[in-house]
mmCIF file of C-alpha atoms in Angstrom:
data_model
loop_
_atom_site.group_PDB
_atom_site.id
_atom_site.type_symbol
_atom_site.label_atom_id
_atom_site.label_comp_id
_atom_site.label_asym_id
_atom_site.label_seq_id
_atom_site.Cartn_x
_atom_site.Cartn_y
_atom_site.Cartn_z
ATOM 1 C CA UNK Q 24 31.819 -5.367 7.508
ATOM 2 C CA UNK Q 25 29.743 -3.637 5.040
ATOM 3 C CA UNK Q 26 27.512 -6.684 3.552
ATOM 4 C CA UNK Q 27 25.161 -6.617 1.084
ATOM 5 C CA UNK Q 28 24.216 -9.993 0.871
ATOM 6 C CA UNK Q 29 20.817 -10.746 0.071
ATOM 7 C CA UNK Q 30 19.364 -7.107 -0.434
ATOM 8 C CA UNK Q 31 18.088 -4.806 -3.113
ATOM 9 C CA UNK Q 32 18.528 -1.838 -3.629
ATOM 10 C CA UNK Q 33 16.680 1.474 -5.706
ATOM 11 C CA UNK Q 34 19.909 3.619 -7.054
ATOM 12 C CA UNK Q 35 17.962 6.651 -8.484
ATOM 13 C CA UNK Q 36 20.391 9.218 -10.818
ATOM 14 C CA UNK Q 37 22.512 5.993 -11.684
ATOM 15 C CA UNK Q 38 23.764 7.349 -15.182
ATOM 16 C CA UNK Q 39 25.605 10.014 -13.221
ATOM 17 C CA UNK Q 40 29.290 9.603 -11.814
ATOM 18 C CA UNK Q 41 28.312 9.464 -8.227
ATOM 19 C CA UNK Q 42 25.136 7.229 -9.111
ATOM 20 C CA UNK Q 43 27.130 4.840 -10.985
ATOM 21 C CA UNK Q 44 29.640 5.317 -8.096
ATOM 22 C CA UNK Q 45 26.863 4.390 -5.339
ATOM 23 C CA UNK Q 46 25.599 1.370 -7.966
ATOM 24 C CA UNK Q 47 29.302 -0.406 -8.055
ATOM 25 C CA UNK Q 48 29.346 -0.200 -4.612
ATOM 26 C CA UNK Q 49 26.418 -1.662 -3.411
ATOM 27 C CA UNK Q 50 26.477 -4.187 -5.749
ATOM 28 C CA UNK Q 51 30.183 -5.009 -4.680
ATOM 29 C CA UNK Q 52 29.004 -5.688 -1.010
ATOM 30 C CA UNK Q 53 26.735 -8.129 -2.718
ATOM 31 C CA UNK Q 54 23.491 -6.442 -3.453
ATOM 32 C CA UNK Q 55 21.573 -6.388 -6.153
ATOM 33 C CA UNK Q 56 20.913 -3.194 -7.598
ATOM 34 C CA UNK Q 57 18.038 -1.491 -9.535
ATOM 35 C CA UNK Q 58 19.285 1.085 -11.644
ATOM 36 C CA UNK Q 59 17.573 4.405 -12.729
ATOM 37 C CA UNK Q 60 17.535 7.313 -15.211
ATOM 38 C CA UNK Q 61 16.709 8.803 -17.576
ATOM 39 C CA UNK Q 62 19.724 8.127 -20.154
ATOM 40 C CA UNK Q 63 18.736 4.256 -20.983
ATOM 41 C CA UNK Q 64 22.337 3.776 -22.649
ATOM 42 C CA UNK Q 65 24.744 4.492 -20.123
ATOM 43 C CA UNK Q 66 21.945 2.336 -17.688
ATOM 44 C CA UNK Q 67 22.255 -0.294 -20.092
ATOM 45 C CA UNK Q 68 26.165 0.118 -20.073
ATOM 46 C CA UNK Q 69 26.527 0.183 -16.605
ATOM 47 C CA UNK Q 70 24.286 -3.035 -15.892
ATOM 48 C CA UNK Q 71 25.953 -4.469 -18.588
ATOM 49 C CA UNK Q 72 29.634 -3.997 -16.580
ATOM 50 C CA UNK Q 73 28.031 -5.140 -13.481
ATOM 51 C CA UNK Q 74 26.026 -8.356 -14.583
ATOM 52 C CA UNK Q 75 24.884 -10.463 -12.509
ATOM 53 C CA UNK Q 76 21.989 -8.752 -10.280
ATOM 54 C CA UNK Q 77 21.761 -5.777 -11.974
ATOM 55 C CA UNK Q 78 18.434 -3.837 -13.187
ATOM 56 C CA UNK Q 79 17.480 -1.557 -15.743
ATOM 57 C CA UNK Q 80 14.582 0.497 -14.414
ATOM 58 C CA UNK Q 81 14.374 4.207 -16.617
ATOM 59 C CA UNK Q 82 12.126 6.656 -15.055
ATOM 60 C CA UNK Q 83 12.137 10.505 -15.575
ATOM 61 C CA UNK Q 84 11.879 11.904 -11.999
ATOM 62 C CA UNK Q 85 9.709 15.271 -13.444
ATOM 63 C CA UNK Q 86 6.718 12.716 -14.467
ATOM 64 C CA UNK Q 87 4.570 12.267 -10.999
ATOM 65 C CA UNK Q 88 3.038 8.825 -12.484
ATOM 66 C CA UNK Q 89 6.385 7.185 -13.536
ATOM 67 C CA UNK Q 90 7.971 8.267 -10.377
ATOM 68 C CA UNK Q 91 5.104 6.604 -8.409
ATOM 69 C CA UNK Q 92 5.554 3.448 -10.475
ATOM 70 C CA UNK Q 93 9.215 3.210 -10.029
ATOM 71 C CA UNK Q 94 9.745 1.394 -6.724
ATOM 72 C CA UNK Q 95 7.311 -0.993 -7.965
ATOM 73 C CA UNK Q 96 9.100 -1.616 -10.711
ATOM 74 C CA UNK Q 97 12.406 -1.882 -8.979
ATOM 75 C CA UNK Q 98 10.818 -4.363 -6.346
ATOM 76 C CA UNK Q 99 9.457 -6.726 -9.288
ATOM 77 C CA UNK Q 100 12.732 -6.643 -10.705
ATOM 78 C CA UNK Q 101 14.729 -7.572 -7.954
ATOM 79 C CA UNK Q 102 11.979 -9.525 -5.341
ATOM 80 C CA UNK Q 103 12.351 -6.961 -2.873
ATOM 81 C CA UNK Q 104 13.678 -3.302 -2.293
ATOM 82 C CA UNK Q 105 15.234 -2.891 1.024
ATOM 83 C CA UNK Q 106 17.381 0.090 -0.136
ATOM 84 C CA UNK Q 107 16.352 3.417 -2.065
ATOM 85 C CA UNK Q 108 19.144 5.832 -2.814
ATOM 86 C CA UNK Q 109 18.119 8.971 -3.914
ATOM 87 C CA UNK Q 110 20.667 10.748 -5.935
ATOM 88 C CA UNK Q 111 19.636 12.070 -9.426
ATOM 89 C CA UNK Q 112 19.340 15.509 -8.940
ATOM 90 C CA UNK Q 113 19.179 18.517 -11.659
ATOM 91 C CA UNK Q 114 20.470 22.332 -11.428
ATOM 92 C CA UNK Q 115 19.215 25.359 -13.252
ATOM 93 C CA UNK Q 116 21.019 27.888 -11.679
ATOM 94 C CA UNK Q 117 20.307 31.279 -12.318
ATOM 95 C CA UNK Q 118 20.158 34.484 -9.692
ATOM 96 C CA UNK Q 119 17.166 34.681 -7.256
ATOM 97 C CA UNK Q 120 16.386 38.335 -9.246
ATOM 98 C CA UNK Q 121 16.259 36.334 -12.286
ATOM 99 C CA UNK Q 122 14.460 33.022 -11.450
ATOM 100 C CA UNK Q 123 11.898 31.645 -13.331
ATOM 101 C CA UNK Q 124 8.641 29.931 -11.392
ATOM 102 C CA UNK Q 125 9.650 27.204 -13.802
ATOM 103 C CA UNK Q 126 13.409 27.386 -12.958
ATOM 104 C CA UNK Q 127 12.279 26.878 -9.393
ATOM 105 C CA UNK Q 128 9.618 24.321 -10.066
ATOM 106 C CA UNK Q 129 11.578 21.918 -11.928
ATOM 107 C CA UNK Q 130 14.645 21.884 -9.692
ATOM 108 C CA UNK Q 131 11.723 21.420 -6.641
ATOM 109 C CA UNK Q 132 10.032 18.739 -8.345
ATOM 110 C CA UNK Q 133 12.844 16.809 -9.179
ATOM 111 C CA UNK Q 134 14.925 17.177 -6.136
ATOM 112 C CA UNK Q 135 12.831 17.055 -3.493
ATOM 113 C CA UNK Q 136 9.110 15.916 -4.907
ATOM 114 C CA UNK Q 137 10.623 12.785 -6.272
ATOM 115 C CA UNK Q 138 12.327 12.051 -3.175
ATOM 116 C CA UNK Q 139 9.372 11.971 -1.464
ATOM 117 C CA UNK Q 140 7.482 10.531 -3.793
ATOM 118 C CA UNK Q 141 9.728 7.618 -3.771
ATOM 119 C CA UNK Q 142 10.366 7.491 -0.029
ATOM 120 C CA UNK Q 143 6.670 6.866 0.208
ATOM 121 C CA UNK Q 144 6.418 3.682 -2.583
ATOM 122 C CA UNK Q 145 9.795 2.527 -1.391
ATOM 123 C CA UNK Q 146 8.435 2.702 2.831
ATOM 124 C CA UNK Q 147 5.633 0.237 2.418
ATOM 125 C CA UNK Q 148 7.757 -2.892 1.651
ATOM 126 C CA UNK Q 149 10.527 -1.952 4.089
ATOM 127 C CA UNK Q 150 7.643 -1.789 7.058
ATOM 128 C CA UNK Q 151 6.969 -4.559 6.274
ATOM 129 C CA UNK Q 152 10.134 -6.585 6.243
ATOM 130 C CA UNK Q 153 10.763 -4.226 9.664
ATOM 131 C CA UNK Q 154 13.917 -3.391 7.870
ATOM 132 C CA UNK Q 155 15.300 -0.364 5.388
ATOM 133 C CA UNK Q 156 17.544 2.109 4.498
ATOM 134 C CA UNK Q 157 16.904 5.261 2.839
ATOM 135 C CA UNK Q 158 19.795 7.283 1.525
ATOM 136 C CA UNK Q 159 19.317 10.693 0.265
ATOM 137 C CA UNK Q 160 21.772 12.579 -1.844
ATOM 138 C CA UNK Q 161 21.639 15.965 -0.714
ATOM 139 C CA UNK Q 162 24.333 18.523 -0.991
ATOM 140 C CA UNK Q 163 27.041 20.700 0.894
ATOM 141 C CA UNK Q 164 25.225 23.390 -0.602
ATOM 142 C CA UNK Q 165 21.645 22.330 1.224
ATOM 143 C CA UNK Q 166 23.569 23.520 4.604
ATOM 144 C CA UNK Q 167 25.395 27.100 3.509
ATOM 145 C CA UNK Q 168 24.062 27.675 0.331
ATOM 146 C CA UNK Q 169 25.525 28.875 -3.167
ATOM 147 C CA UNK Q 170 24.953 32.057 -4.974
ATOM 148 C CA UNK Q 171 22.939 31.110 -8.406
ATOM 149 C CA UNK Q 172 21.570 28.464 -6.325
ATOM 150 C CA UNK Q 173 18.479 29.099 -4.625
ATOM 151 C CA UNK Q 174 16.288 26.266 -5.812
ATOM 152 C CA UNK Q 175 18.820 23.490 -5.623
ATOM 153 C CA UNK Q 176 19.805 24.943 -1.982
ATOM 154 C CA UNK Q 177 15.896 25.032 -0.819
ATOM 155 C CA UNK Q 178 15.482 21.651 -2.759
ATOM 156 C CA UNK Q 179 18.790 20.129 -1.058
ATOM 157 C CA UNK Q 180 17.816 21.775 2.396
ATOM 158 C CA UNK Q 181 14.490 20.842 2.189
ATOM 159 C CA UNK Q 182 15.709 16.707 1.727
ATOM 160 C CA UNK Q 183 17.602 16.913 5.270
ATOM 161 C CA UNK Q 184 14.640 18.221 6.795
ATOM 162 C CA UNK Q 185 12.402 15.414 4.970
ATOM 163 C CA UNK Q 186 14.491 12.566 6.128
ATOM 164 C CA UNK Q 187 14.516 13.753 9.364
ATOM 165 C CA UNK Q 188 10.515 13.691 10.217
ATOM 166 C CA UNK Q 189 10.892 10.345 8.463
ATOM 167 C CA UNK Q 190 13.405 8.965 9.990
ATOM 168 C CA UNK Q 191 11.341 9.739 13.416
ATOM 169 C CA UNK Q 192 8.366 8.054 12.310
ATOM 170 C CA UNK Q 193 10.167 4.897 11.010
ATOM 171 C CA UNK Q 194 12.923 4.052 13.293
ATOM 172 C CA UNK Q 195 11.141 1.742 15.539
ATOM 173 C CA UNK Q 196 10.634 -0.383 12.625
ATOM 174 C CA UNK Q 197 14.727 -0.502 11.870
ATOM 175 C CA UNK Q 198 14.428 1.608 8.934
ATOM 176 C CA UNK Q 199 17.083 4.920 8.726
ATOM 177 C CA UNK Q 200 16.538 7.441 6.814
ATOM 178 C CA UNK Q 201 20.162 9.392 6.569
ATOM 179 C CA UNK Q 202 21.475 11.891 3.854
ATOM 180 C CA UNK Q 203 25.216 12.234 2.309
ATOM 181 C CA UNK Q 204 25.836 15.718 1.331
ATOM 182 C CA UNK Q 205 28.606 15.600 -1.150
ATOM 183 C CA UNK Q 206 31.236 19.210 -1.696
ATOM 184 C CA UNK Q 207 32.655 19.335 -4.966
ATOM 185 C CA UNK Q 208 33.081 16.165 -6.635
ATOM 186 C CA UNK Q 209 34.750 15.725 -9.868
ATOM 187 C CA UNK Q 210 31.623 14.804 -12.179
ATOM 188 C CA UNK Q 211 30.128 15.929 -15.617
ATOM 189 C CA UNK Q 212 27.789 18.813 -13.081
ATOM 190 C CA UNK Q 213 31.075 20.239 -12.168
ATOM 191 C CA UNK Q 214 32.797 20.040 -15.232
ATOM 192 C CA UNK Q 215 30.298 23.250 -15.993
ATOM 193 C CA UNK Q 216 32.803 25.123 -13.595
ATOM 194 C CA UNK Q 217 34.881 27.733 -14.972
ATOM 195 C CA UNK Q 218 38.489 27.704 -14.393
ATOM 196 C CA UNK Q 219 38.173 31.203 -12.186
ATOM 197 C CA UNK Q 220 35.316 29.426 -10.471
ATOM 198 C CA UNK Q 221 37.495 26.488 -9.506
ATOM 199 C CA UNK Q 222 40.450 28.379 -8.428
ATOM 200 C CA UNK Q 223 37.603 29.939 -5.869
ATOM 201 C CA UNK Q 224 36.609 26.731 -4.930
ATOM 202 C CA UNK Q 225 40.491 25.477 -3.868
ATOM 203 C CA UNK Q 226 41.006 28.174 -1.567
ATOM 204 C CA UNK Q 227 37.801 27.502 0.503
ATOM 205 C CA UNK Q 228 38.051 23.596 1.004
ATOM 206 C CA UNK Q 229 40.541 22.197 3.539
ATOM 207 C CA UNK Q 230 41.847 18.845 1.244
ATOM 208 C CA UNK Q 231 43.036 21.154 -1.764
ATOM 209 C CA UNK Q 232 40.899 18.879 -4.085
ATOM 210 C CA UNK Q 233 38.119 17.954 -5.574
ATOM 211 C CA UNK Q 234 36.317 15.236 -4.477
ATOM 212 C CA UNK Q 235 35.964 11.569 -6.196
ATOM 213 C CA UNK Q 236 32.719 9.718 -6.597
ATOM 214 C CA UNK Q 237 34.056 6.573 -4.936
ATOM 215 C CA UNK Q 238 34.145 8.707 -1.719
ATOM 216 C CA UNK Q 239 30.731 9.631 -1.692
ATOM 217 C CA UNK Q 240 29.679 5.477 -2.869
ATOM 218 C CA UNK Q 241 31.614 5.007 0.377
ATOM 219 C CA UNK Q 242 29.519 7.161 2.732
ATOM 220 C CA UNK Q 243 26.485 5.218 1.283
ATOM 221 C CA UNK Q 244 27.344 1.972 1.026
ATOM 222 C CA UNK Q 245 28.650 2.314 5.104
ATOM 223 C CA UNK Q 246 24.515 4.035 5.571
ATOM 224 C CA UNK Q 247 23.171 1.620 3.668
ATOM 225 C CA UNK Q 248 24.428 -1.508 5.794
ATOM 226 C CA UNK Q 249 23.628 -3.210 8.840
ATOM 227 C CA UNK Q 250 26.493 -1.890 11.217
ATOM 228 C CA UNK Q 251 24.727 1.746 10.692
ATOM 229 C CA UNK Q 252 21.918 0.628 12.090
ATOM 230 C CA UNK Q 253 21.903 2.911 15.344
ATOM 231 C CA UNK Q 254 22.619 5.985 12.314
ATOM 232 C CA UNK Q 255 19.098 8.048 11.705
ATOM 233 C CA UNK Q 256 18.358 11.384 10.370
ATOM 234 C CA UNK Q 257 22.002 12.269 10.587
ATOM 235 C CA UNK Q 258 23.613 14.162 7.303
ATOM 236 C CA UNK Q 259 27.236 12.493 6.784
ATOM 237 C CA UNK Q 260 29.570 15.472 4.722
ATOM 238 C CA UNK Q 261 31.817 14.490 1.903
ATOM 239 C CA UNK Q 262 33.304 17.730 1.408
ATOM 240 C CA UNK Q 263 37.333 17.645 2.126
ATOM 241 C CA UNK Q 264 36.249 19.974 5.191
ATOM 242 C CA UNK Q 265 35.056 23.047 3.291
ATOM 243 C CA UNK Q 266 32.151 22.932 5.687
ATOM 244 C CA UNK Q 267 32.537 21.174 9.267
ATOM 245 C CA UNK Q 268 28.851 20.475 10.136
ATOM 246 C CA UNK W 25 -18.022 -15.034 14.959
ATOM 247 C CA UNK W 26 -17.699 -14.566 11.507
ATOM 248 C CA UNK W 27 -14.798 -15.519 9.197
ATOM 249 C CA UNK W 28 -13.883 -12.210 8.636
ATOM 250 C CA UNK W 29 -13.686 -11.292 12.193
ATOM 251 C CA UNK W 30 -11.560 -14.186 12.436
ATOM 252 C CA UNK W 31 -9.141 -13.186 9.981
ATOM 253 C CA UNK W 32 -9.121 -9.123 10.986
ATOM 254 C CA UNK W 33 -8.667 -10.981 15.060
ATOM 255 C CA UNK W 34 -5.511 -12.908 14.170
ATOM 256 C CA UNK W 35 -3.786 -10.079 12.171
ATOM 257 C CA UNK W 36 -4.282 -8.206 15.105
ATOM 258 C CA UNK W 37 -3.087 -10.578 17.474
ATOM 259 C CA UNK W 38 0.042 -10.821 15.136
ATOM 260 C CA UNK W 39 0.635 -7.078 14.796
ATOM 261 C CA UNK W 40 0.402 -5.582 17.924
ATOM 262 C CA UNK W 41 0.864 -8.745 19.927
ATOM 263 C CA UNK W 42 -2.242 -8.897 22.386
ATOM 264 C CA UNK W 43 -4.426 -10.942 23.910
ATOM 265 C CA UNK W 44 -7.179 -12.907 21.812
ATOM 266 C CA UNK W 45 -9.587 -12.605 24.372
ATOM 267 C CA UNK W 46 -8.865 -8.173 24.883
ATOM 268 C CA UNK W 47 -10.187 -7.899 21.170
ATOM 269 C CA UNK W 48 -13.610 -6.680 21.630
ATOM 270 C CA UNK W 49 -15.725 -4.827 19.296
ATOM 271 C CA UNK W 50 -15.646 -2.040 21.034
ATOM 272 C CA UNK W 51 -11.920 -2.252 21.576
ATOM 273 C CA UNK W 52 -9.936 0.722 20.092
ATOM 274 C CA UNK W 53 -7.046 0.104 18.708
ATOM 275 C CA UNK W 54 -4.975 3.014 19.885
ATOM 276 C CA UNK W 55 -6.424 3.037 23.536
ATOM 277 C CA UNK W 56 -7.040 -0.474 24.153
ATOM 278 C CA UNK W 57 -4.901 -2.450 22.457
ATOM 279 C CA UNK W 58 -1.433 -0.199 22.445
ATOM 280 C CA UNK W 59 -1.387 0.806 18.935
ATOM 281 C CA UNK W 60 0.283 4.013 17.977
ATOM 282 C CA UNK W 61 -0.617 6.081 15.083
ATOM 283 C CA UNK W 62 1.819 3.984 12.860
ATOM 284 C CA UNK W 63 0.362 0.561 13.862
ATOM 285 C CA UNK W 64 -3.330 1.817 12.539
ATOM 286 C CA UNK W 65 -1.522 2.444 9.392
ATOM 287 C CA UNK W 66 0.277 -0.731 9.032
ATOM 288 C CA UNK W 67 -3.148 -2.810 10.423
ATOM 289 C CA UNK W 68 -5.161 -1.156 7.716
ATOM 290 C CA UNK W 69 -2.409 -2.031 5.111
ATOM 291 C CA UNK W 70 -2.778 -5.478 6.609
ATOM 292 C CA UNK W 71 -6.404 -5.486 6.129
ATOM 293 C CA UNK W 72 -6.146 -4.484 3.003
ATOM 294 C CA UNK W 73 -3.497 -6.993 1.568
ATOM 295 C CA UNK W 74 -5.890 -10.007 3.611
ATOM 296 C CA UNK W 75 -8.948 -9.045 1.786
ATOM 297 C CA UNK W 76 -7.702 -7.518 -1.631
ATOM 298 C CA UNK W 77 -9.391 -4.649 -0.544
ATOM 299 C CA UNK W 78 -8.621 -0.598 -1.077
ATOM 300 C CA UNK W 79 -9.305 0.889 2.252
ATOM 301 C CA UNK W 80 -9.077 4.888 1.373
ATOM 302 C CA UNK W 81 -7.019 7.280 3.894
ATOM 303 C CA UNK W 82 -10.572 9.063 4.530
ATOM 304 C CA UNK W 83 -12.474 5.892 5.585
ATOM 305 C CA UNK W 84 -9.277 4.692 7.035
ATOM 306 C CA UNK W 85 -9.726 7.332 9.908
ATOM 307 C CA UNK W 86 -13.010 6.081 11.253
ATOM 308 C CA UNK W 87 -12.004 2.669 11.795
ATOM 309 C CA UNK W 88 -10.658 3.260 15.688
ATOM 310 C CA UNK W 89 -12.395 -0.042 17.029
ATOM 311 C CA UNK W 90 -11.761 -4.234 16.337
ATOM 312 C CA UNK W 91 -15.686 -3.347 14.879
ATOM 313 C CA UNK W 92 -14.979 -0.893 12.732
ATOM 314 C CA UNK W 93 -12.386 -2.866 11.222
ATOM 315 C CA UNK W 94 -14.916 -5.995 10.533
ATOM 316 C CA UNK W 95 -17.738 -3.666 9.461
ATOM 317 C CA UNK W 96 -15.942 -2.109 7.080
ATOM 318 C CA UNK W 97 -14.571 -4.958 5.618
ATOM 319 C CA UNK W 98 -17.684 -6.280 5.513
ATOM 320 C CA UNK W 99 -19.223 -4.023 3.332
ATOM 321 C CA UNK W 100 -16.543 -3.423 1.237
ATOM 322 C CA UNK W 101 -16.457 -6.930 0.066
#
């Protein structure tokens, strides 16, 4: 139900667990897949483990030019780029009294500048071939925030409301533009959590669990295909029902 | 008509699927021809991919007519 034949697609963030998550899965419903980060190695790993129809494109996501230059890249590599998946995403958390301009700014730029950034190279092509997906990793946090989190909330937020005018100005051309706000997921970000921190975290989400990575590939890989065609600007939770949105 | 007219005519045609004989120079794309503000953007990337040319966002906003299109062109070649 979910096939990938024949398309390409941009998996931004793919060193991560839930980037290499969203990578495997795409390519398993027969895409091809372009994958990006900064970390070469695991990249390299990770193509390496999928083989056939897999991409190495490294890009740091704070560097305005090399973000720009990315979905070209990606497209070269692959022929086309039908799907962009923006997940990397970085955290300095620190409480609003104590953020820095360039605590803020980097999260911002990252997060949410990139996004755009490569929403606009990425748009082009999929106009177009009058077809596209765009898949934006935002986060449970984007909708009911987090203390110590006031950039990557405004940066998360800021994606759903992003995709949204986007996904207005695009959809007569069968192009979505959707986000997947993960919870918790069990990944090296939230291996940061203290133990106190995670007891917290049990008592307020519904499944008694952390999340896995594969669940969040899931969510993409079902926005990413044809049958979720009639799907735009909508925010799909992954978060074991610690917020019902 | 010239060759470029030709050429700028039958994207056009192709793009917004009207009439040959409705493309005047003095046609406008949004109130003539039943563009919408996302059409002009695709025509001009159209126009720009036909002729190898860069058409900036600035100059992009005065072509509203099928003559502003070939003018422009024109000149920037």
């Amino acid at each position: 139900m979910f096939d990938l034949t024949g398309k390409s697609a941009l998996v931004t963030g793919a060193s991560g667990g839930i980037g290499a998550a969203i990578a495997r899965a795409l390519h398993g419903a027969g895409a091809q897949v372009a994958l990006s980060g900064t970390r070469e190695d695991p990249l390299r790993a990770l193509a390496g483990e999928l083989g056939q129809g897999a991409h190495v494109v490294p890009c740091n996501l704070s560097d305005p030019q090399a973000v720009d230059a990315l979905p070209k890249a990606a497209s070269a590599a692959m022929g086309s780029l039908d799907i962009l998946v923006n997940n990397a995403g970085i955290t300095r958390d620190n409480l609003f009294m104590r953020m820095s301009d360039d605590d803020w700014n980097a999260v911002i730029d990252v997060n949410l500048t990139a996004t755009m950034r490569l929403c606009r190279g990425a748009i082009r092509g999929m106009m177009k071939a009058r077809w596209g997906r765009i898949v934006n990793i935002g986060s449970v946090v984007g909708a009911i925030g987090n203390p110590g989190q006031a950039n990557y909330a405004a940066a998360k937020a800021g994606m759903v409301g992003l995709s949204k005018a986007l996904a207005h100005e695009v959809a007569a051309r069968n192009i979505t533009v959707n986000c997947v706000a993960p919870g918790f997921i069990s990944t090296a970000m939230t291996e940061k959590l203290t133990e106190d921190q995670r007891a917290g975290l049990m008592q307020k989400i519904p499944a008694g669990r952390m999340g896995e990575a594969d669940e969040v590939a899931g969510a993409v890989l079902y926005l990413a295909s044809p049958v979720a065609g009639y799907v735009t600007g909508a925010t799909l939770h992954v978060n074991g029902g610690m917020a019902m949105l | 008509m010239s060759d470029i007219a030709d050429r700028v005519k039958k994207i056009v045609v192709e793009h917004l699927g009207v009439e040959e004989d409705k493309i005047t120079d003095n046609a406008s794309f949004i109130d003539d021809l039943g563009a919408d503000s996302l059409d002009t953007v695709e025509l001009v990337m159209a126009f720009e991919e036909e002729f190898g040319i860069e058409i900036p966002d600035d100059a992009a906003e005065n072509i509203q007519t099928f003559g502003d299109a070939v003018k422009f062109i024109s000149e920037a070649k």
